[in-house]
PDB file of C-alpha atoms in Angstrom:
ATOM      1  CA  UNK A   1       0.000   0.000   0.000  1.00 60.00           C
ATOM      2  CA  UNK A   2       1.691   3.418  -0.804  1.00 68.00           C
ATOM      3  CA  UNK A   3       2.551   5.988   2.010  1.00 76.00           C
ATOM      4  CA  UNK A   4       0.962   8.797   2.300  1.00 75.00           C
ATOM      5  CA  UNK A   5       1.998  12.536   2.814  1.00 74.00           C
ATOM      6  CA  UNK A   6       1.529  13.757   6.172  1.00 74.00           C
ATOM      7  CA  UNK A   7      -0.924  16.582   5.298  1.00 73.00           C
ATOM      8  CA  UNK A   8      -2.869  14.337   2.919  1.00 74.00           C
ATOM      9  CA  UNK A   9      -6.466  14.546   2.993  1.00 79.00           C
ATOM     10  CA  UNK A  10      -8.551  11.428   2.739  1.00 80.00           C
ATOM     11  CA  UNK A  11     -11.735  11.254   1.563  1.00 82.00           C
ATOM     12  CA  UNK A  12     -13.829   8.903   3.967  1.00 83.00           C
ATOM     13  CA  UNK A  13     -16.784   6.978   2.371  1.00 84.00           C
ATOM     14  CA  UNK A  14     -18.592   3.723   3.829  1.00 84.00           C
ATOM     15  CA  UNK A  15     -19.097   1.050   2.341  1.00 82.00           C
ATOM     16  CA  UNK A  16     -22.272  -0.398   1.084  1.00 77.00           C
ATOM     17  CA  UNK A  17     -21.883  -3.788   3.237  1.00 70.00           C
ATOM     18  CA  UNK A  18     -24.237  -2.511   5.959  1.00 67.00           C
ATOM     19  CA  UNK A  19     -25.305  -5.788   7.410  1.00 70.00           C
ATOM     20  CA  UNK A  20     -24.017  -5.055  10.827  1.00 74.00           C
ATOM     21  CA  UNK A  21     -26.529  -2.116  11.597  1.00 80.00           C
ATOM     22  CA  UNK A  22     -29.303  -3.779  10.033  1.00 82.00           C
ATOM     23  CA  UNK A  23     -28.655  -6.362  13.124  1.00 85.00           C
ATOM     24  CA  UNK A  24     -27.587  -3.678  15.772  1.00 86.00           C
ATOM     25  CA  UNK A  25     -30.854  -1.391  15.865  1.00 90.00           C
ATOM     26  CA  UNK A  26     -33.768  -3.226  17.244  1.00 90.00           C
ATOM     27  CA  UNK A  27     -37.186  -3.856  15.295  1.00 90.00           C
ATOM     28  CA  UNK A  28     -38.845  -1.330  17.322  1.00 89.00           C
ATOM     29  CA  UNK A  29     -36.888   1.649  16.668  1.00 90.00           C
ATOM     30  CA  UNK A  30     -37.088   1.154  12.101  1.00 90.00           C
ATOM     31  CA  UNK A  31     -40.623   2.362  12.493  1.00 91.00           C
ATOM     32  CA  UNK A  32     -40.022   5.637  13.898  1.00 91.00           C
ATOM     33  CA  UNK A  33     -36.820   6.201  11.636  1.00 90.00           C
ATOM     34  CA  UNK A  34     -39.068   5.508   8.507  1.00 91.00           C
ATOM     35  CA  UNK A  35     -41.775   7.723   9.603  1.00 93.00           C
ATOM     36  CA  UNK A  36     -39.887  10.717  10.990  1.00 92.00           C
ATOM     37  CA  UNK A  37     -37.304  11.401   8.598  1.00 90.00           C
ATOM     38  CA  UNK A  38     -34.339  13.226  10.549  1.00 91.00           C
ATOM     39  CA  UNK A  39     -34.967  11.473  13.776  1.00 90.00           C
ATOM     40  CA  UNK A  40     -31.364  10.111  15.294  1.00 90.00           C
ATOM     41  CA  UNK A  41     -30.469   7.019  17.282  1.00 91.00           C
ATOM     42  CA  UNK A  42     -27.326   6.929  19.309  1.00 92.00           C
ATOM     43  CA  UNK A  43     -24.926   3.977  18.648  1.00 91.00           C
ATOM     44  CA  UNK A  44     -21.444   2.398  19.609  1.00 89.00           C
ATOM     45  CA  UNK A  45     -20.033   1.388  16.175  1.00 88.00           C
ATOM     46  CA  UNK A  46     -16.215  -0.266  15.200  1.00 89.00           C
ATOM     47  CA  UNK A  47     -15.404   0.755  11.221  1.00 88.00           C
ATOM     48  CA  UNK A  48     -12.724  -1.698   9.279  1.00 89.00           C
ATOM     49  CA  UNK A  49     -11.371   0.028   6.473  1.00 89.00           C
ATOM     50  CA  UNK A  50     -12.567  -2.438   3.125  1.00 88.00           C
ATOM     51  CA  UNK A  51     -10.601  -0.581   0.274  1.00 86.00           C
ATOM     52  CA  UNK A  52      -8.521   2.593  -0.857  1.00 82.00           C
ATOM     53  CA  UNK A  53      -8.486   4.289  -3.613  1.00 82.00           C
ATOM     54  CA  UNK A  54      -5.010   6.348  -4.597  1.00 76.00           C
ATOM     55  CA  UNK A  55      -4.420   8.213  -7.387  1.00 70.00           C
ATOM     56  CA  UNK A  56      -0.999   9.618  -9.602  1.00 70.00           C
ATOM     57  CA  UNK A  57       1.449  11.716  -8.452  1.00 73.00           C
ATOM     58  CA  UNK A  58       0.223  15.094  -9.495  1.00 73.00           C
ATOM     59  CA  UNK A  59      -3.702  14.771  -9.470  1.00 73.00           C
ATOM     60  CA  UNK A  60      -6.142  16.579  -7.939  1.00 76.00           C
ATOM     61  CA  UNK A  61      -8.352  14.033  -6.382  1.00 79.00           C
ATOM     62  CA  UNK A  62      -7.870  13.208  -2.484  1.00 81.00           C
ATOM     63  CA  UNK A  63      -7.125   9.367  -2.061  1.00 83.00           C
ATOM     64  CA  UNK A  64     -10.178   7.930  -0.656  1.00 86.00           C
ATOM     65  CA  UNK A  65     -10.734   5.059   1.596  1.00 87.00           C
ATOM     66  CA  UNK A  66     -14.137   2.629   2.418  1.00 89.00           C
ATOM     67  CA  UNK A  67     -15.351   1.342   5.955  1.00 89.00           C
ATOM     68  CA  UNK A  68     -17.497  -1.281   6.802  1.00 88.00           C
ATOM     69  CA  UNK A  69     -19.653  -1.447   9.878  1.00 88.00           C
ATOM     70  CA  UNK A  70     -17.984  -4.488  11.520  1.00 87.00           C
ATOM     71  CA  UNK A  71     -20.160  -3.982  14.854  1.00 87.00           C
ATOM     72  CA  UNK A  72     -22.518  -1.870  16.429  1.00 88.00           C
ATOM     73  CA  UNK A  73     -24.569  -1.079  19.302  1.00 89.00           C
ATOM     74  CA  UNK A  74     -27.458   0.928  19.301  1.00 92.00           C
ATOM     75  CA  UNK A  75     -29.005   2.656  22.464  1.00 91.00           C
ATOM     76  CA  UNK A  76     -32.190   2.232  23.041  1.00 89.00           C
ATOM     77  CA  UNK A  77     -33.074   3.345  26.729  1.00 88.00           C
ATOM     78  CA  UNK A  78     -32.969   7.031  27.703  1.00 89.00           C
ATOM     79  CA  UNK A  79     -30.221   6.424  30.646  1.00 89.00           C
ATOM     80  CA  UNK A  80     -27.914   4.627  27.408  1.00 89.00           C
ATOM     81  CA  UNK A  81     -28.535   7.807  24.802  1.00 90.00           C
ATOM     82  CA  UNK A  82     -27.729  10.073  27.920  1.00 89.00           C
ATOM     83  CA  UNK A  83     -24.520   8.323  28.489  1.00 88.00           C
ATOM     84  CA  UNK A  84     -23.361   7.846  25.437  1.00 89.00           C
ATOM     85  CA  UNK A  85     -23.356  11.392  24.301  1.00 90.00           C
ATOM     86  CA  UNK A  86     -21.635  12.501  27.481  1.00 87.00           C
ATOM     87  CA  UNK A  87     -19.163  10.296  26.224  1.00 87.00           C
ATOM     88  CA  UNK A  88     -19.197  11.543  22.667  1.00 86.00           C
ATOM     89  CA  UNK A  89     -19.230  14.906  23.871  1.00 85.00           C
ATOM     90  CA  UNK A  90     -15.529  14.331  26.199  1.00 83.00           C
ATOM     91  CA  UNK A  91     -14.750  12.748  23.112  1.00 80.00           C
ATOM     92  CA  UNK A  92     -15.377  16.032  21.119  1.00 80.00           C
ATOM     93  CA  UNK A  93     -13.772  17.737  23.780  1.00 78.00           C
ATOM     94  CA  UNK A  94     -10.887  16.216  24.246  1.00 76.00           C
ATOM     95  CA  UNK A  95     -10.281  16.171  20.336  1.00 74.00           C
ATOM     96  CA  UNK A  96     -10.957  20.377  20.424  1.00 73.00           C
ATOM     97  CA  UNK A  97      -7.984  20.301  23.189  1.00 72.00           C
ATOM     98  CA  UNK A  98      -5.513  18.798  21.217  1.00 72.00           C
ATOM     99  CA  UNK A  99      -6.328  21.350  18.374  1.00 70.00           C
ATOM    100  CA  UNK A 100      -8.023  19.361  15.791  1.00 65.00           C
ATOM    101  CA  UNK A 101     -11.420  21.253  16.232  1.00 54.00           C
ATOM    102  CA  UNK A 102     -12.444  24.897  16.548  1.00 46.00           C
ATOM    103  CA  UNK A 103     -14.946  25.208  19.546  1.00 45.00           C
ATOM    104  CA  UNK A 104     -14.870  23.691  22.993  1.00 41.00           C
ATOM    105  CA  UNK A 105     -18.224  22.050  24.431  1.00 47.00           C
ATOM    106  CA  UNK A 106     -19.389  22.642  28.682  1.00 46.00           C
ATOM    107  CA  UNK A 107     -19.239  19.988  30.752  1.00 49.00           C
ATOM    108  CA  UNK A 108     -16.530  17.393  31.883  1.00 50.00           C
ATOM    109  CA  UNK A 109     -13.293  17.169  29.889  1.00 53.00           C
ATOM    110  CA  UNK A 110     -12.940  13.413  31.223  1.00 61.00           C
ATOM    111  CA  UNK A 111     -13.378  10.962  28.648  1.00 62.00           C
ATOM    112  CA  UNK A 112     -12.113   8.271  30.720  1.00 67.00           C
ATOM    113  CA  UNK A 113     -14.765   8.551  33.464  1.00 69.00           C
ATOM    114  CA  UNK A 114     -17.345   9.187  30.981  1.00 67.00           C
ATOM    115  CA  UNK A 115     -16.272   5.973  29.646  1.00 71.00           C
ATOM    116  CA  UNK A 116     -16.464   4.329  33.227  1.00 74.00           C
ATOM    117  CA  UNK A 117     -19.996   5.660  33.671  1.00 70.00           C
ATOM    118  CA  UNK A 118     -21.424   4.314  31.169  1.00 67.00           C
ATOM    119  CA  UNK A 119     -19.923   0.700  31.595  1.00 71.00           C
ATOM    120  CA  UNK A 120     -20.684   0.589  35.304  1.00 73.00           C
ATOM    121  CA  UNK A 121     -24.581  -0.381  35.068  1.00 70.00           C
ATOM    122  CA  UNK A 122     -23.626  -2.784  31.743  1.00 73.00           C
ATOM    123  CA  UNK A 123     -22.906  -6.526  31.950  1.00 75.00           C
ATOM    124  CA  UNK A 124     -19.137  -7.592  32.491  1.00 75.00           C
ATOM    125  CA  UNK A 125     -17.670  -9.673  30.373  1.00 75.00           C
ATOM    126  CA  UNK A 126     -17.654 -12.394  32.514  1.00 82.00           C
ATOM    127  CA  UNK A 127     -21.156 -11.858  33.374  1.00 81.00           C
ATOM    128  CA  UNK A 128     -22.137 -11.930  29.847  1.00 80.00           C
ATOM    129  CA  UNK A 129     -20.521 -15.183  29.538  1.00 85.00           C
ATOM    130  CA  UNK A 130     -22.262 -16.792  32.394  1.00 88.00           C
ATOM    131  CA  UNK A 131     -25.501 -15.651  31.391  1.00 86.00           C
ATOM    132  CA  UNK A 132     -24.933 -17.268  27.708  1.00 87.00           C
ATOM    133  CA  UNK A 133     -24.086 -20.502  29.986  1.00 90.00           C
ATOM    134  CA  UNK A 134     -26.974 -20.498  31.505  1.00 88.00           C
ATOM    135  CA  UNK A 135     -28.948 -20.331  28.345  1.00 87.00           C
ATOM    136  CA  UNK A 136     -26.953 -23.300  26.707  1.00 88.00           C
ATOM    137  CA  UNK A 137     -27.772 -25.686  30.031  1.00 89.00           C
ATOM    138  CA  UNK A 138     -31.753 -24.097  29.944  1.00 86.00           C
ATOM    139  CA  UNK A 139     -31.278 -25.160  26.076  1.00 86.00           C
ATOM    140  CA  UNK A 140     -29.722 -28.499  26.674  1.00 85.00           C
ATOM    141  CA  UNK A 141     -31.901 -29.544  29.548  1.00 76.00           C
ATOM    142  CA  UNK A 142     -34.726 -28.143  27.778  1.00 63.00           C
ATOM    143  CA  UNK A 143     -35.959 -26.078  30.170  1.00 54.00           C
ATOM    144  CA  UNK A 144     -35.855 -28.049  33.197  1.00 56.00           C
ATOM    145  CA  UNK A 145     -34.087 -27.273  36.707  1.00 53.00           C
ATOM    146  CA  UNK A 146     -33.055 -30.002  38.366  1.00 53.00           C
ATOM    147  CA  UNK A 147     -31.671 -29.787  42.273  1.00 51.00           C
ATOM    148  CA  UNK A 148     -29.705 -32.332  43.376  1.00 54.00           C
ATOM    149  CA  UNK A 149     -29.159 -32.072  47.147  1.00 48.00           C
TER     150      UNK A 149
END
């Protein structure tokens, strides 16, 4: 893949391969985006670049690059959109203070306990993967609870 110059702009585009938030925003919440065009969801999404697009020495095109939705998370309870945009705006913020944006948002300039907040009422890993044990056993004992004792 050829290097680019430092100050070389990239033209960003995604890719059509938009399985991933087809699965991520829940049946309930389509409805409302069909019928009120410009309404917003809030979302936790992780892009993989797909394909680039360079061009000669000399022309006046910006090289471009695709990304594909890989996964995504959509927020779908008032306490989760709340959260998350705290977190988007320390994002924001901390992006404005090391001088890649022009205006500086109120509120907290800590992304990392933004971060924390919103993770603290959300499953663990580890809790996550008991929980899809337990549904395999349900699954494999169809249902039934057996005490031995």
């Amino acid at each position: 893949m050829p290097r680019l110059d430092e100050d070389a702009e990239v033209e960003v585009k995604l890719d059509s391969g938009a399985a991933m938030l087809q699965q991520a925003i829940p049946a309930i919440l389509r409805p409302g985006l069909f019928e009120a065009p410009g309404a917003r969801i809030v979302a936790v999404v992780e892009f993989a670049s797909t394909m680039y697009t360079g061009h000669a020495s000399g022309e006046d095109k910006d090289p471009q690059v695709k990304l594909r939705i890989k996964l995504a998370e959509v927020a779908t309870e008032g306490d989760q959109i709340r959260l998350l945009r705290e977190v988007m705006r320390a994002m924001y913020r901390q992006r404005k203070m090391n001088g890649t944006l022009d205006e500086l948002g109120p509120g907290s300039h800590d992304v990392d306990a933004a971060v924390e907040l919103l993770l603290a009422e959300h499953p663990t890993e580890g809790e996550f993967e008991a929980h899809e044990a337990q549904q395999r056993a349900v699954k494999q004992g169809h249902g039934r609870v057996e005490s031995f004792g």
